[in-house]
Amino acid sequence: MKRNNLLKHLRLNGCYLKREGASHSLWCNPQTGHSEAVPRHTEIPNRLAKKICKALSIKKIE
């Protein structure tokens, strides 16, 4: 999965970028307070994308 598609999905579900790290971006869900690191690779494995969505308590990306 392309990183841009995952970030768009996170934004549409109410998440926001909390801060940028050296190799990851930290995204936060304000409704639950959960945070999750998203790697800066252009391709993110589907399994990792599903894990990120689950950790942020949002619906899984199709």
Short mmCIF file of N, CA, C and O in Angstrom, two decimals:
data_model
loop_
_atom_site.label_atom_id
_atom_site.label_comp_id
_atom_site.label_asym_id
_atom_site.label_seq_id
_atom_site.Cartn_x
_atom_site.Cartn_y
_atom_site.Cartn_z
N MET A 1 0.84 -1.17 0.00
CA MET A 1 0.00 0.00 0.00
C MET A 1 0.89 1.24 0.00
O MET A 1 1.91 1.26 0.66
N LYS A 2 0.48 2.23 -0.75
CA LYS A 2 1.22 3.48 -0.79
C LYS A 2 1.01 4.25 0.52
O LYS A 2 -0.07 4.25 1.09
N ARG A 3 2.07 4.89 0.98
CA ARG A 3 2.01 5.65 2.23
C ARG A 3 0.99 6.77 2.14
O ARG A 3 0.25 7.03 3.10
N ASN A 4 0.92 7.42 0.98
CA ASN A 4 -0.04 8.53 0.81
C ASN A 4 -1.47 8.07 0.99
O ASN A 4 -2.29 8.80 1.57
N ASN A 5 -1.80 6.87 0.52
CA ASN A 5 -3.15 6.34 0.69
C ASN A 5 -3.47 6.09 2.16
O ASN A 5 -4.58 6.36 2.63
N LEU A 6 -2.49 5.58 2.90
CA LEU A 6 -2.69 5.34 4.33
C LEU A 6 -2.89 6.66 5.08
O LEU A 6 -3.80 6.78 5.90
N LEU A 7 -2.07 7.65 4.78
CA LEU A 7 -2.19 8.95 5.47
C LEU A 7 -3.52 9.62 5.17
O LEU A 7 -4.14 10.23 6.05
N LYS A 8 -3.99 9.49 3.93
CA LYS A 8 -5.29 10.05 3.56
C LYS A 8 -6.39 9.36 4.36
O LYS A 8 -7.31 10.02 4.87
N HIS A 9 -6.30 8.03 4.51
CA HIS A 9 -7.28 7.27 5.28
C HIS A 9 -7.26 7.71 6.76
O HIS A 9 -8.32 7.86 7.37
N LEU A 10 -6.08 7.94 7.31
CA LEU A 10 -5.98 8.39 8.70
C LEU A 10 -6.63 9.75 8.88
O LEU A 10 -7.38 9.97 9.84
N ARG A 11 -6.37 10.67 7.95
CA ARG A 11 -6.97 12.02 8.03
C ARG A 11 -8.49 11.97 7.93
O ARG A 11 -9.19 12.66 8.66
N LEU A 12 -9.00 11.14 7.02
CA LEU A 12 -10.45 11.03 6.84
C LEU A 12 -11.14 10.46 8.07
O LEU A 12 -12.33 10.69 8.27
N ASN A 13 -10.41 9.73 8.89
CA ASN A 13 -10.97 9.14 10.10
C ASN A 13 -10.65 9.95 11.35
O ASN A 13 -10.76 9.45 12.46
N GLY A 14 -10.21 11.20 11.18
CA GLY A 14 -10.05 12.12 12.29
C GLY A 14 -8.69 12.13 12.95
O GLY A 14 -8.51 12.82 13.95
N CYS A 15 -7.73 11.40 12.43
CA CYS A 15 -6.39 11.39 13.03
C CYS A 15 -5.60 12.59 12.52
O CYS A 15 -5.90 13.15 11.47
N TYR A 16 -4.57 12.95 13.28
CA TYR A 16 -3.74 14.08 12.87
C TYR A 16 -2.27 13.76 13.15
O TYR A 16 -1.96 12.89 13.96
N LEU A 17 -1.39 14.46 12.45
CA LEU A 17 0.05 14.29 12.62
C LEU A 17 0.48 15.00 13.88
O LEU A 17 0.32 16.21 14.02
N LYS A 18 1.01 14.24 14.83
CA LYS A 18 1.44 14.81 16.10
C LYS A 18 2.84 15.39 15.99
O LYS A 18 3.09 16.51 16.41
N ARG A 19 3.78 14.61 15.40
CA ARG A 19 5.14 15.10 15.20
C ARG A 19 5.86 14.23 14.19
O ARG A 19 5.44 13.11 13.91
N GLU A 20 6.94 14.75 13.66
CA GLU A 20 7.79 14.03 12.73
C GLU A 20 9.02 13.54 13.49
O GLU A 20 9.62 14.29 14.24
N GLY A 21 9.39 12.30 13.26
CA GLY A 21 10.60 11.75 13.85
C GLY A 21 11.65 11.57 12.77
O GLY A 21 11.48 12.03 11.64
N ALA A 22 12.73 10.89 13.10
CA ALA A 22 13.81 10.68 12.14
C ALA A 22 13.38 9.73 11.02
O ALA A 22 13.62 9.99 9.85
N SER A 23 12.73 8.62 11.38
CA SER A 23 12.34 7.64 10.36
C SER A 23 10.86 7.30 10.41
O SER A 23 10.40 6.48 9.63
N HIS A 24 10.13 7.91 11.34
CA HIS A 24 8.70 7.66 11.48
C HIS A 24 7.95 8.97 11.72
O HIS A 24 8.53 9.93 12.19
N SER A 25 6.67 8.95 11.43
CA SER A 25 5.77 10.05 11.76
C SER A 25 4.83 9.54 12.85
O SER A 25 4.37 8.41 12.77
N LEU A 26 4.56 10.34 13.84
CA LEU A 26 3.68 9.93 14.92
C LEU A 26 2.29 10.51 14.68
O LEU A 26 2.12 11.73 14.61
N TRP A 27 1.30 9.62 14.52
CA TRP A 27 -0.08 10.02 14.27
C TRP A 27 -0.91 9.74 15.50
O TRP A 27 -0.68 8.77 16.23
N CYS A 28 -1.89 10.59 15.77
CA CYS A 28 -2.70 10.50 16.97
C CYS A 28 -4.19 10.54 16.62
O CYS A 28 -4.59 11.25 15.71
N ASN A 29 -4.98 9.77 17.37
CA ASN A 29 -6.44 9.82 17.25
C ASN A 29 -6.94 10.62 18.45
O ASN A 29 -6.86 10.14 19.59
N PRO A 30 -7.46 11.83 18.25
CA PRO A 30 -7.87 12.67 19.38
C PRO A 30 -9.07 12.11 20.16
O PRO A 30 -9.24 12.43 21.33
N GLN A 31 -9.88 11.28 19.52
CA GLN A 31 -11.06 10.73 20.20
C GLN A 31 -10.66 9.70 21.25
O GLN A 31 -11.32 9.58 22.28
N THR A 32 -9.60 8.94 20.99
CA THR A 32 -9.17 7.90 21.91
C THR A 32 -7.88 8.23 22.63
O THR A 32 -7.58 7.64 23.65
N GLY A 33 -7.10 9.15 22.07
CA GLY A 33 -5.82 9.50 22.66
C GLY A 33 -4.69 8.55 22.28
O GLY A 33 -3.57 8.71 22.74
N HIS A 34 -4.97 7.57 21.43
CA HIS A 34 -3.94 6.62 21.01
C HIS A 34 -3.02 7.25 19.98
O HIS A 34 -3.46 8.04 19.15
N SER A 35 -1.74 6.88 20.04
CA SER A 35 -0.75 7.34 19.08
C SER A 35 -0.08 6.13 18.44
O SER A 35 0.05 5.08 19.08
N GLU A 36 0.36 6.28 17.20
CA GLU A 36 1.01 5.18 16.49
C GLU A 36 2.03 5.74 15.52
O GLU A 36 1.80 6.78 14.89
N ALA A 37 3.16 5.05 15.39
CA ALA A 37 4.22 5.46 14.47
C ALA A 37 3.92 4.91 13.08
O ALA A 37 3.54 3.75 12.93
N VAL A 38 4.09 5.76 12.08
CA VAL A 38 3.92 5.37 10.68
C VAL A 38 5.27 5.56 10.00
O VAL A 38 5.81 6.66 9.99
N PRO A 39 5.84 4.48 9.43
CA PRO A 39 7.16 4.60 8.80
C PRO A 39 7.12 5.49 7.57
O PRO A 39 6.07 5.69 6.97
N ARG A 40 8.27 6.03 7.19
CA ARG A 40 8.35 6.94 6.05
C ARG A 40 8.64 6.24 4.74
O ARG A 40 9.02 6.88 3.78
N HIS A 41 8.47 4.93 4.66
CA HIS A 41 8.69 4.21 3.42
C HIS A 41 7.56 4.55 2.44
O HIS A 41 6.44 4.79 2.84
N THR A 42 7.87 4.54 1.15
CA THR A 42 6.83 4.83 0.16
C THR A 42 5.81 3.70 0.09
O THR A 42 4.65 3.93 -0.17
N GLU A 43 6.26 2.47 0.31
CA GLU A 43 5.36 1.31 0.34
C GLU A 43 5.29 0.79 1.78
O GLU A 43 6.31 0.56 2.41
N ILE A 44 4.08 0.60 2.27
CA ILE A 44 3.86 0.06 3.61
C ILE A 44 3.11 -1.25 3.44
O ILE A 44 2.08 -1.28 2.76
N PRO A 45 3.60 -2.34 4.03
CA PRO A 45 2.90 -3.63 3.90
C PRO A 45 1.46 -3.53 4.41
O PRO A 45 1.18 -2.83 5.39
N ASN A 46 0.55 -4.24 3.74
CA ASN A 46 -0.87 -4.19 4.12
C ASN A 46 -1.09 -4.63 5.56
O ASN A 46 -1.92 -4.05 6.26
N ARG A 47 -0.33 -5.61 5.99
CA ARG A 47 -0.48 -6.09 7.37
C ARG A 47 -0.13 -5.00 8.38
O ARG A 47 -0.80 -4.84 9.40
N LEU A 48 0.92 -4.23 8.10
CA LEU A 48 1.31 -3.13 8.97
C LEU A 48 0.27 -2.02 8.95
O LEU A 48 -0.05 -1.43 9.99
N ALA A 49 -0.31 -1.74 7.77
CA ALA A 49 -1.34 -0.70 7.67
C ALA A 49 -2.56 -1.08 8.51
O ALA A 49 -3.14 -0.24 9.20
N LYS A 50 -2.94 -2.35 8.48
CA LYS A 50 -4.07 -2.81 9.30
C LYS A 50 -3.76 -2.70 10.78
O LYS A 50 -4.61 -2.34 11.59
N LYS A 51 -2.50 -3.00 11.16
CA LYS A 51 -2.08 -2.89 12.56
C LYS A 51 -2.14 -1.44 13.04
O LYS A 51 -2.58 -1.15 14.15
N ILE A 52 -1.72 -0.52 12.18
CA ILE A 52 -1.74 0.91 12.52
C ILE A 52 -3.18 1.37 12.74
O ILE A 52 -3.49 2.06 13.71
N CYS A 53 -4.08 0.97 11.84
CA CYS A 53 -5.49 1.35 11.97
C CYS A 53 -6.09 0.77 13.25
O CYS A 53 -6.84 1.44 13.95
N LYS A 54 -5.76 -0.48 13.55
CA LYS A 54 -6.29 -1.11 14.75
C LYS A 54 -5.77 -0.40 16.00
O LYS A 54 -6.52 -0.16 16.95
N ALA A 55 -4.50 -0.03 16.01
CA ALA A 55 -3.91 0.65 17.16
C ALA A 55 -4.52 2.03 17.37
O ALA A 55 -4.63 2.51 18.51
N LEU A 56 -4.93 2.69 16.28
CA LEU A 56 -5.55 4.01 16.38
C LEU A 56 -7.07 3.92 16.57
O LEU A 56 -7.74 4.95 16.65
N SER A 57 -7.60 2.71 16.63
CA SER A 57 -9.04 2.47 16.83
C SER A 57 -9.89 3.09 15.74
O SER A 57 -10.90 3.74 16.01
N ILE A 58 -9.48 2.89 14.49
CA ILE A 58 -10.28 3.34 13.36
C ILE A 58 -10.56 2.14 12.47
O ILE A 58 -9.93 1.09 12.63
N LYS A 59 -11.49 2.30 11.51
CA LYS A 59 -11.83 1.18 10.64
C LYS A 59 -10.63 0.81 9.77
O LYS A 59 -9.82 1.66 9.41
N LYS A 60 -10.55 -0.48 9.45
CA LYS A 60 -9.44 -0.96 8.65
C LYS A 60 -9.55 -0.46 7.22
O LYS A 60 -10.64 -0.34 6.68
N ILE A 61 -8.41 -0.21 6.64
CA ILE A 61 -8.37 0.25 5.25
C ILE A 61 -8.59 -0.94 4.33
O ILE A 61 -8.14 -2.05 4.60
N GLU A 62 -9.32 -0.74 3.28
CA GLU A 62 -9.64 -1.84 2.33
C GLU A 62 -8.55 -1.99 1.32
O GLU A 62 -7.97 -1.14 0.83
#
